[in-house]
PDB file of C-alpha atoms in Angstrom:
ATOM      1  CA  MET A   1       1.429  10.409  73.420  1.00 92.00           C
ATOM      2  CA  ILE A   2       3.673  12.981  75.082  1.00 95.00           C
ATOM      3  CA  HIS A   3       6.874  13.910  73.221  1.00 96.00           C
ATOM      4  CA  TYR A   4       9.638  14.958  75.615  1.00 97.00           C
ATOM      5  CA  LYS A   5      12.303  17.336  74.328  1.00 98.00           C
ATOM      6  CA  THR A   6      16.052  17.294  74.778  1.00 98.00           C
ATOM      7  CA  LYS A   7      17.856  20.348  76.150  1.00 97.00           C
ATOM      8  CA  GLU A   8      19.004  21.140  72.617  1.00 98.00           C
ATOM      9  CA  GLU A   9      15.447  20.954  71.293  1.00 98.00           C
ATOM     10  CA  ILE A  10      14.193  23.206  74.077  1.00 98.00           C
ATOM     11  CA  GLU A  11      16.765  25.810  73.056  1.00 98.00           C
ATOM     12  CA  LEU A  12      15.457  25.671  69.481  1.00 98.00           C
ATOM     13  CA  ILE A  13      11.918  26.187  70.781  1.00 98.00           C
ATOM     14  CA  ARG A  14      13.212  29.140  72.829  1.00 98.00           C
ATOM     15  CA  LYS A  15      14.540  30.753  69.633  1.00 98.00           C
ATOM     16  CA  SER A  16      11.124  30.390  68.006  1.00 98.00           C
ATOM     17  CA  ALA A  17       9.440  31.722  71.145  1.00 98.00           C
ATOM     18  CA  LEU A  18      11.667  34.789  71.420  1.00 98.00           C
ATOM     19  CA  LEU A  19      11.139  35.638  67.750  1.00 98.00           C
ATOM     20  CA  LEU A  20       7.411  35.332  68.377  1.00 98.00           C
ATOM     21  CA  SER A  21       7.709  37.659  71.379  1.00 98.00           C
ATOM     22  CA  ALA A  22       9.581  40.168  69.234  1.00 98.00           C
ATOM     23  CA  ALA A  23       6.772  40.006  66.656  1.00 98.00           C
ATOM     24  CA  LEU A  24       4.213  40.796  69.373  1.00 98.00           C
ATOM     25  CA  ALA A  25       6.400  43.706  70.484  1.00 98.00           C
ATOM     26  CA  GLU A  26       6.258  45.067  66.919  1.00 98.00           C
ATOM     27  CA  VAL A  27       2.478  44.785  67.100  1.00 98.00           C
ATOM     28  CA  ALA A  28       2.498  46.677  70.409  1.00 98.00           C
ATOM     29  CA  LYS A  29       4.516  49.487  68.803  1.00 98.00           C
ATOM     30  CA  ALA A  30       2.153  49.810  65.837  1.00 98.00           C
ATOM     31  CA  MET A  31      -1.306  49.302  67.350  1.00 98.00           C
ATOM     32  CA  LYS A  32      -3.621  52.321  67.371  1.00 97.00           C
ATOM     33  CA  PRO A  33      -7.234  53.341  66.793  1.00 98.00           C
ATOM     34  CA  GLY A  34      -8.102  53.430  63.096  1.00 97.00           C
ATOM     35  CA  MET A  35      -5.971  50.382  62.310  1.00 98.00           C
ATOM     36  CA  SER A  36      -7.756  47.306  60.957  1.00 98.00           C
ATOM     37  CA  THR A  37      -7.128  43.876  62.420  1.00 98.00           C
ATOM     38  CA  LEU A  38      -5.820  42.864  58.974  1.00 98.00           C
ATOM     39  CA  GLU A  39      -3.200  45.595  59.271  1.00 98.00           C
ATOM     40  CA  VAL A  40      -2.254  44.314  62.738  1.00 98.00           C
ATOM     41  CA  ASP A  41      -1.869  40.829  61.299  1.00 98.00           C
ATOM     42  CA  ALA A  42       0.369  42.146  58.512  1.00 98.00           C
ATOM     43  CA  VAL A  43       2.798  43.674  61.030  1.00 98.00           C
ATOM     44  CA  ALA A  44       3.411  40.323  62.730  1.00 98.00           C
ATOM     45  CA  ASP A  45       3.369  38.319  59.497  1.00 98.00           C
ATOM     46  CA  GLN A  46       5.976  40.513  57.822  1.00 98.00           C
ATOM     47  CA  PHE A  47       8.242  40.555  60.878  1.00 98.00           C
ATOM     48  CA  ILE A  48       8.169  36.761  61.267  1.00 98.00           C
ATOM     49  CA  VAL A  49       8.899  36.100  57.587  1.00 98.00           C
ATOM     50  CA  GLU A  50      11.651  38.750  57.376  1.00 98.00           C
ATOM     51  CA  ASN A  51      13.374  37.023  60.299  1.00 98.00           C
ATOM     52  CA  GLY A  52      13.515  33.661  58.568  1.00 97.00           C
ATOM     53  CA  ALA A  53      10.553  31.936  60.208  1.00 98.00           C
ATOM     54  CA  THR A  54       7.048  30.845  59.230  1.00 98.00           C
ATOM     55  CA  PRO A  55       3.781  31.863  60.929  1.00 98.00           C
ATOM     56  CA  SER A  56       2.528  28.599  62.435  1.00 98.00           C
ATOM     57  CA  PHE A  57      -1.160  29.447  62.090  1.00 97.00           C
ATOM     58  CA  LYS A  58      -1.151  30.455  58.424  1.00 97.00           C
ATOM     59  CA  ASN A  59      -2.922  27.738  56.413  1.00 95.00           C
ATOM     60  CA  TYR A  60      -3.177  25.547  59.545  1.00 96.00           C
ATOM     61  CA  LYS A  61      -6.361  23.565  58.921  1.00 95.00           C
ATOM     62  CA  GLY A  62      -7.332  26.313  56.498  1.00 95.00           C
ATOM     63  CA  PHE A  63      -6.827  29.321  58.793  1.00 97.00           C
ATOM     64  CA  PRO A  64      -6.001  32.210  56.428  1.00 97.00           C
ATOM     65  CA  ASN A  65      -3.720  34.474  58.479  1.00 98.00           C
ATOM     66  CA  ALA A  66      -0.579  34.647  60.616  1.00 98.00           C
ATOM     67  CA  CYS A  67      -2.414  35.778  63.759  1.00 98.00           C
ATOM     68  CA  CYS A  68      -5.640  34.998  65.504  1.00 98.00           C
ATOM     69  CA  ILE A  69      -6.961  38.452  66.432  1.00 98.00           C
ATOM     70  CA  SER A  70      -9.891  38.467  68.833  1.00 98.00           C
ATOM     71  CA  VAL A  71     -11.608  41.736  69.776  1.00 98.00           C
ATOM     72  CA  ASN A  72     -13.736  42.369  72.903  1.00 98.00           C
ATOM     73  CA  GLU A  73     -16.202  39.454  73.241  1.00 98.00           C
ATOM     74  CA  ALA A  74     -14.138  37.228  70.927  1.00 98.00           C
ATOM     75  CA  VAL A  75     -12.273  34.675  73.041  1.00 98.00           C
ATOM     76  CA  VAL A  76      -9.917  33.112  70.481  1.00 98.00           C
ATOM     77  CA  HIS A  77      -9.387  32.291  66.794  1.00 98.00           C
ATOM     78  CA  GLY A  78     -10.667  35.586  65.421  1.00 98.00           C
ATOM     79  CA  ILE A  79      -9.899  35.950  61.706  1.00 98.00           C
ATOM     80  CA  PRO A  80      -8.209  39.281  60.874  1.00 98.00           C
ATOM     81  CA  ASN A  81     -10.534  41.419  58.767  1.00 97.00           C
ATOM     82  CA  LYS A  82     -11.507  45.009  57.966  1.00 97.00           C
ATOM     83  CA  TYR A  83     -12.713  45.730  61.519  1.00 97.00           C
ATOM     84  CA  VAL A  84     -11.173  49.048  62.582  1.00 98.00           C
ATOM     85  CA  LEU A  85      -9.874  49.274  66.136  1.00 98.00           C
ATOM     86  CA  LYS A  86     -11.396  52.015  68.267  1.00 98.00           C
ATOM     87  CA  ASP A  87     -11.044  53.605  71.674  1.00 98.00           C
ATOM     88  CA  GLY A  88     -12.212  51.222  74.401  1.00 98.00           C
ATOM     89  CA  ASP A  89     -11.468  47.994  72.524  1.00 98.00           C
ATOM     90  CA  ILE A  90      -9.434  45.118  73.914  1.00 98.00           C
ATOM     91  CA  ILE A  91      -7.574  43.027  71.346  1.00 98.00           C
ATOM     92  CA  THR A  92      -5.947  39.641  71.815  1.00 98.00           C
ATOM     93  CA  VAL A  93      -3.203  38.806  69.332  1.00 98.00           C
ATOM     94  CA  ASP A  94      -2.360  35.089  69.356  1.00 98.00           C
ATOM     95  CA  VAL A  95       0.635  34.052  67.238  1.00 98.00           C
ATOM     96  CA  GLY A  96       2.616  30.928  66.452  1.00 98.00           C
ATOM     97  CA  VAL A  97       6.117  30.734  64.988  1.00 98.00           C
ATOM     98  CA  PHE A  98       7.766  27.764  63.269  1.00 98.00           C
ATOM     99  CA  MET A  99      11.545  27.860  62.949  1.00 97.00           C
ATOM    100  CA  ASN A 100      14.336  25.266  62.994  1.00 95.00           C
ATOM    101  CA  GLY A 101      11.732  22.509  63.034  1.00 97.00           C
ATOM    102  CA  PHE A 102       9.895  23.658  66.161  1.00 98.00           C
ATOM    103  CA  HIS A 103       6.800  25.691  67.011  1.00 98.00           C
ATOM    104  CA  ALA A 104       6.218  28.278  69.734  1.00 98.00           C
ATOM    105  CA  ASP A 105       2.889  29.828  70.721  1.00 98.00           C
ATOM    106  CA  SER A 106       2.039  32.986  72.666  1.00 98.00           C
ATOM    107  CA  ALA A 107      -0.806  35.475  73.083  1.00 98.00           C
ATOM    108  CA  TYR A 108      -1.227  38.939  74.566  1.00 98.00           C
ATOM    109  CA  THR A 109      -4.287  41.109  75.166  1.00 98.00           C
ATOM    110  CA  PHE A 110      -3.937  44.845  74.542  1.00 98.00           C
ATOM    111  CA  ALA A 111      -6.222  47.678  75.673  1.00 98.00           C
ATOM    112  CA  ILE A 112      -6.832  50.720  73.468  1.00 98.00           C
ATOM    113  CA  GLY A 113      -7.567  54.025  75.161  1.00 97.00           C
ATOM    114  CA  ASN A 114     -10.408  54.326  77.640  1.00 96.00           C
ATOM    115  CA  VAL A 115     -11.126  50.706  78.497  1.00 98.00           C
ATOM    116  CA  ALA A 116     -13.659  50.142  81.276  1.00 97.00           C
ATOM    117  CA  GLU A 117     -12.225  49.568  84.737  1.00 97.00           C
ATOM    118  CA  ASN A 118     -13.899  46.182  85.190  1.00 98.00           C
ATOM    119  CA  VAL A 119     -12.331  44.994  81.924  1.00 98.00           C
ATOM    120  CA  ARG A 120      -8.908  46.249  83.002  1.00 98.00           C
ATOM    121  CA  ARG A 121      -9.311  44.291  86.239  1.00 98.00           C
ATOM    122  CA  LEU A 122     -10.123  41.211  84.163  1.00 98.00           C
ATOM    123  CA  MET A 123      -6.934  41.774  82.141  1.00 98.00           C
ATOM    124  CA  ALA A 124      -4.849  42.025  85.308  1.00 98.00           C
ATOM    125  CA  ALA A 125      -6.369  38.891  86.803  1.00 98.00           C
ATOM    126  CA  THR A 126      -5.966  36.854  83.624  1.00 98.00           C
ATOM    127  CA  LYS A 127      -2.327  37.861  83.222  1.00 98.00           C
ATOM    128  CA  ALA A 128      -1.632  37.103  86.889  1.00 98.00           C
ATOM    129  CA  SER A 129      -3.369  33.724  86.579  1.00 98.00           C
ATOM    130  CA  LEU A 130      -1.022  32.795  83.729  1.00 98.00           C
ATOM    131  CA  TYR A 131       1.914  33.102  86.130  1.00 98.00           C
ATOM    132  CA  LYS A 132      -0.010  31.312  88.879  1.00 98.00           C
ATOM    133  CA  GLY A 133      -0.340  28.391  86.481  1.00 98.00           C
ATOM    134  CA  ILE A 134       3.260  28.592  85.306  1.00 98.00           C
ATOM    135  CA  GLU A 135       4.493  28.350  88.920  1.00 98.00           C
ATOM    136  CA  LYS A 136       3.100  24.795  88.988  1.00 98.00           C
ATOM    137  CA  ALA A 137       4.906  23.692  85.808  1.00 98.00           C
ATOM    138  CA  VAL A 138       7.659  21.811  87.624  1.00 98.00           C
ATOM    139  CA  VAL A 139       8.845  18.219  87.552  1.00 98.00           C
ATOM    140  CA  GLY A 140       6.688  15.975  89.766  1.00 98.00           C
ATOM    141  CA  ASN A 141       3.555  18.121  89.680  1.00 98.00           C
ATOM    142  CA  ARG A 142       0.540  17.160  87.614  1.00 98.00           C
ATOM    143  CA  ILE A 143      -1.197  19.054  84.819  1.00 98.00           C
ATOM    144  CA  GLY A 144      -4.212  19.462  87.112  1.00 98.00           C
ATOM    145  CA  ASP A 145      -2.078  21.555  89.470  1.00 98.00           C
ATOM    146  CA  ILE A 146      -1.720  24.166  86.703  1.00 98.00           C
ATOM    147  CA  SER A 147      -5.424  23.970  85.905  1.00 98.00           C
ATOM    148  CA  TYR A 148      -6.466  24.342  89.551  1.00 98.00           C
ATOM    149  CA  ALA A 149      -4.180  27.343  90.143  1.00 98.00           C
ATOM    150  CA  ILE A 150      -5.687  29.252  87.211  1.00 98.00           C
ATOM    151  CA  GLN A 151      -9.288  28.412  88.066  1.00 98.00           C
ATOM    152  CA  GLU A 152      -8.852  29.151  91.775  1.00 98.00           C
ATOM    153  CA  TYR A 153      -7.426  32.624  91.094  1.00 98.00           C
ATOM    154  CA  THR A 154      -9.902  33.705  88.404  1.00 98.00           C
ATOM    155  CA  GLU A 155     -13.176  31.859  88.928  1.00 98.00           C
ATOM    156  CA  LYS A 156     -13.312  30.895  92.574  1.00 97.00           C
ATOM    157  CA  GLU A 157     -11.693  34.025  94.020  1.00 97.00           C
ATOM    158  CA  ARG A 158     -12.955  36.622  91.523  1.00 98.00           C
ATOM    159  CA  GLY A 159     -16.081  35.187  89.929  1.00 98.00           C
ATOM    160  CA  TYR A 160     -14.920  35.263  86.310  1.00 98.00           C
ATOM    161  CA  GLY A 161     -15.851  32.634  83.724  1.00 98.00           C
ATOM    162  CA  VAL A 162     -13.143  30.114  82.820  1.00 98.00           C
ATOM    163  CA  VAL A 163     -13.614  28.766  79.292  1.00 98.00           C
ATOM    164  CA  ARG A 164     -13.925  24.967  79.239  1.00 97.00           C
ATOM    165  CA  GLU A 165     -14.028  24.223  75.517  1.00 96.00           C
ATOM    166  CA  LEU A 166     -10.525  25.541  74.719  1.00 97.00           C
ATOM    167  CA  VAL A 167      -7.326  24.564  76.496  1.00 98.00           C
ATOM    168  CA  GLY A 168      -3.548  24.861  76.497  1.00 98.00           C
ATOM    169  CA  HIS A 169      -1.464  22.090  74.985  1.00 98.00           C
ATOM    170  CA  GLY A 170       1.902  20.515  74.424  1.00 98.00           C
ATOM    171  CA  LEU A 171       3.921  21.730  71.457  1.00 98.00           C
ATOM    172  CA  GLY A 172       7.201  21.132  69.674  1.00 98.00           C
ATOM    173  CA  ARG A 173       7.593  19.632  66.215  1.00 97.00           C
ATOM    174  CA  HIS A 174       3.804  19.919  65.988  1.00 98.00           C
ATOM    175  CA  LEU A 175       1.768  22.983  66.904  1.00 97.00           C
ATOM    176  CA  HIS A 176      -0.581  20.939  69.063  1.00 97.00           C
ATOM    177  CA  GLU A 177       0.709  17.939  70.988  1.00 98.00           C
ATOM    178  CA  ASP A 178      -0.281  16.043  74.110  1.00 98.00           C
ATOM    179  CA  PRO A 179      -1.056  16.770  76.871  1.00 98.00           C
ATOM    180  CA  GLN A 180      -4.011  19.108  76.950  1.00 98.00           C
ATOM    181  CA  VAL A 181      -3.662  21.813  79.629  1.00 98.00           C
ATOM    182  CA  PRO A 182      -7.121  22.959  80.798  1.00 98.00           C
ATOM    183  CA  ASN A 183      -7.591  26.189  82.730  1.00 98.00           C
ATOM    184  CA  TYR A 184      -9.883  24.438  85.221  1.00 98.00           C
ATOM    185  CA  GLY A 185      -9.540  21.205  87.167  1.00 97.00           C
ATOM    186  CA  LYS A 186      -8.480  19.415  90.316  1.00 97.00           C
ATOM    187  CA  ARG A 187      -5.140  19.498  92.072  1.00 97.00           C
ATOM    188  CA  GLY A 188      -3.268  16.227  91.755  1.00 97.00           C
ATOM    189  CA  SER A 189      -5.093  15.149  88.592  1.00 97.00           C
ATOM    190  CA  GLY A 190      -3.815  14.522  85.082  1.00 96.00           C
ATOM    191  CA  PRO A 191      -0.406  13.414  83.794  1.00 97.00           C
ATOM    192  CA  VAL A 192       2.685  13.815  85.955  1.00 98.00           C
ATOM    193  CA  MET A 193       4.987  16.450  84.450  1.00 98.00           C
ATOM    194  CA  LYS A 194       8.517  15.326  83.599  1.00 98.00           C
ATOM    195  CA  GLU A 195      11.639  17.125  82.459  1.00 97.00           C
ATOM    196  CA  GLY A 196      11.532  17.776  78.728  1.00 97.00           C
ATOM    197  CA  LEU A 197       7.815  18.579  78.596  1.00 98.00           C
ATOM    198  CA  VAL A 198       7.039  21.812  76.733  1.00 98.00           C
ATOM    199  CA  ILE A 199       3.541  23.237  77.010  1.00 98.00           C
ATOM    200  CA  ALA A 200       1.529  26.301  76.070  1.00 98.00           C
ATOM    201  CA  ILE A 201      -0.254  27.633  79.143  1.00 98.00           C
ATOM    202  CA  GLU A 202      -3.052  29.996  78.104  1.00 98.00           C
ATOM    203  CA  PRO A 203      -5.832  31.139  80.412  1.00 98.00           C
ATOM    204  CA  MET A 204      -8.897  32.342  78.494  1.00 98.00           C
ATOM    205  CA  ILE A 205     -11.049  34.163  81.026  1.00 98.00           C
ATOM    206  CA  ASN A 206     -14.429  35.837  80.499  1.00 98.00           C
ATOM    207  CA  LEU A 207     -15.832  38.770  82.452  1.00 98.00           C
ATOM    208  CA  ARG A 208     -19.039  36.884  83.208  1.00 97.00           C
ATOM    209  CA  THR A 209     -20.238  33.597  81.746  1.00 96.00           C
ATOM    210  CA  LYS A 210     -17.891  30.711  81.017  1.00 98.00           C
ATOM    211  CA  ASP A 211     -20.084  29.706  78.068  1.00 98.00           C
ATOM    212  CA  VAL A 212     -18.942  30.301  74.491  1.00 98.00           C
ATOM    213  CA  GLU A 213     -20.178  29.744  70.952  1.00 98.00           C
ATOM    214  CA  TYR A 214     -18.753  29.773  67.426  1.00 97.00           C
ATOM    215  CA  LEU A 215     -19.552  32.411  64.822  1.00 97.00           C
ATOM    216  CA  GLU A 216     -20.596  31.465  61.299  1.00 95.00           C
ATOM    217  CA  ASP A 217     -17.015  31.717  60.010  1.00 95.00           C
ATOM    218  CA  GLY A 218     -16.332  28.431  61.822  1.00 95.00           C
ATOM    219  CA  TRP A 219     -13.301  29.854  63.632  1.00 97.00           C
ATOM    220  CA  THR A 220     -14.147  32.783  65.889  1.00 98.00           C
ATOM    221  CA  VAL A 221     -15.184  31.793  69.408  1.00 98.00           C
ATOM    222  CA  VAL A 222     -17.167  34.412  71.356  1.00 98.00           C
ATOM    223  CA  THR A 223     -18.681  34.603  74.816  1.00 98.00           C
ATOM    224  CA  ARG A 224     -22.320  33.550  74.740  1.00 98.00           C
ATOM    225  CA  ASP A 225     -23.430  36.687  76.605  1.00 98.00           C
ATOM    226  CA  ARG A 226     -21.053  38.874  74.542  1.00 98.00           C
ATOM    227  CA  SER A 227     -19.146  40.014  77.620  1.00 98.00           C
ATOM    228  CA  PRO A 228     -15.421  40.748  77.155  1.00 98.00           C
ATOM    229  CA  SER A 229     -12.801  37.986  77.225  1.00 98.00           C
ATOM    230  CA  VAL A 230      -9.044  38.108  77.883  1.00 98.00           C
ATOM    231  CA  HIS A 231      -6.288  35.697  76.837  1.00 98.00           C
ATOM    232  CA  PHE A 232      -2.593  35.585  77.746  1.00 98.00           C
ATOM    233  CA  GLU A 233      -0.241  32.738  76.786  1.00 98.00           C
ATOM    234  CA  HIS A 234       3.365  31.629  77.254  1.00 98.00           C
ATOM    235  CA  THR A 235       5.376  28.694  75.933  1.00 98.00           C
ATOM    236  CA  VAL A 236       6.904  26.974  78.974  1.00 98.00           C
ATOM    237  CA  ALA A 237       9.384  24.152  79.540  1.00 98.00           C
ATOM    238  CA  VAL A 238       8.755  22.124  82.693  1.00 98.00           C
ATOM    239  CA  GLY A 239      11.835  22.293  84.925  1.00 96.00           C
ATOM    240  CA  LYS A 240      13.256  20.785  88.083  1.00 95.00           C
ATOM    241  CA  GLY A 241      12.239  23.073  90.922  1.00 93.00           C
ATOM    242  CA  LYS A 242      11.150  25.933  88.668  1.00 96.00           C
ATOM    243  CA  PRO A 243       9.574  26.421  85.244  1.00 98.00           C
ATOM    244  CA  ASP A 244      11.472  27.830  82.261  1.00 98.00           C
ATOM    245  CA  ILE A 245       9.384  30.420  80.376  1.00 98.00           C
ATOM    246  CA  LEU A 246      10.617  30.244  76.781  1.00 98.00           C
ATOM    247  CA  SER A 247       8.593  33.179  75.423  1.00 98.00           C
ATOM    248  CA  SER A 248       8.867  36.652  76.942  1.00 98.00           C
ATOM    249  CA  PHE A 249       6.575  39.589  77.644  1.00 98.00           C
ATOM    250  CA  THR A 250       9.435  41.986  78.510  1.00 98.00           C
ATOM    251  CA  GLU A 251       9.759  43.727  75.135  1.00 98.00           C
ATOM    252  CA  ILE A 252       5.994  43.612  74.572  1.00 98.00           C
ATOM    253  CA  GLU A 253       5.376  45.383  77.885  1.00 98.00           C
ATOM    254  CA  LYS A 254       8.065  47.954  77.103  1.00 98.00           C
ATOM    255  CA  ALA A 255       6.519  48.723  73.710  1.00 98.00           C
ATOM    256  CA  GLU A 256       3.039  48.758  75.262  1.00 98.00           C
ATOM    257  CA  LYS A 257       4.102  51.377  77.817  1.00 98.00           C
ATOM    258  CA  ASN A 258       5.768  53.507  75.120  1.00 98.00           C
ATOM    259  CA  ASN A 259       2.686  53.514  72.888  1.00 98.00           C
ATOM    260  CA  PRO A 260       0.406  56.384  74.038  1.00 98.00           C
ATOM    261  CA  GLU A 261      -2.582  54.747  72.304  1.00 98.00           C
ATOM    262  CA  LEU A 262      -2.426  51.699  74.587  1.00 98.00           C
ATOM    263  CA  ASN A 263      -3.765  51.616  78.145  1.00 97.00           C
ATOM    264  CA  THR A 264      -1.365  49.915  80.556  1.00 97.00           C
ATOM    265  CA  ASN A 265      -3.305  50.858  83.689  1.00 96.00           C
ATOM    266  CA  TYR A 266      -4.369  47.319  84.568  1.00 95.00           C
TER     267      TYR A 266
END
C-alpha cells in the first residue's frame, strides 16, 4: 500500500533529508586514509544525534550502526568495522535520519586518492544515472520510467552491471514503504506516480557483473566477481512537471572538493 504525503509532511521529510545531507558533508570533511570505517560511522552518528535526530539504520532489524559503509566491491549494507581506509579505495556511506516522525535516506560514494580511471568513470555514470532516474519522478509517469532511465544509461549504453536484488523504495513514517523502485525495468510499467509520493531513488551499479552475494555477516552485499560497485541515493518527492529532490549533494560536493584526500576527478 502506497502512503501519500501532504505538503506539510513532505516539508518534515525535507528537514530530515537536509540534516542527513549535512551529516554526509561532515563525513566528506573528515574522511582520509588511515581512518577506520567505524570512525567514519562515528562522525555521522554524532552529528545526527547532536542535531536532535536519530540514525534510522541503528538497530533496524539488528543493524548495529548509524551508517552502512561499503568499500570497493561491497555494494550496500556494509557494517562499519576496523577496516582502515587506504589510497585507491572507494567508499559508499549510506545513511538514514529519523526526525519529526519521518525518515529520509541518502547515499554517496567517495574516492580516496589514486582511484583507477575506470572506477572513476563508473562513479560518474552512476551519479549521472541517479539524476536520469529523478527526471522521470513526475506525476503521471510510472515507476518503470525511472527504472528504465537508470538501466538504459548504465547497462545498455555503458555495459555496467545493474544490481537486481536491491532496489529503491518509498519512505516516510517508515524507512521502507511501497512502492519498490528498481534500477532496471521497462518504460510504462509499474505503479503510476501521483503527487504526494516520496521515494528513495538509488542506483547501485557494478563495474562488471550484475550478480551479487552476501557475506557471512548476513548484511554486507558484494559483487560476485569482486569488481567495484558504486551507489548514490536521493530522497525525492514526485511533483507536477518536475521532481522535488529533498536531500542535497551541494554541501557534500563542496566538502569533497575541499578535502585534499578525496579524488573529485570523476
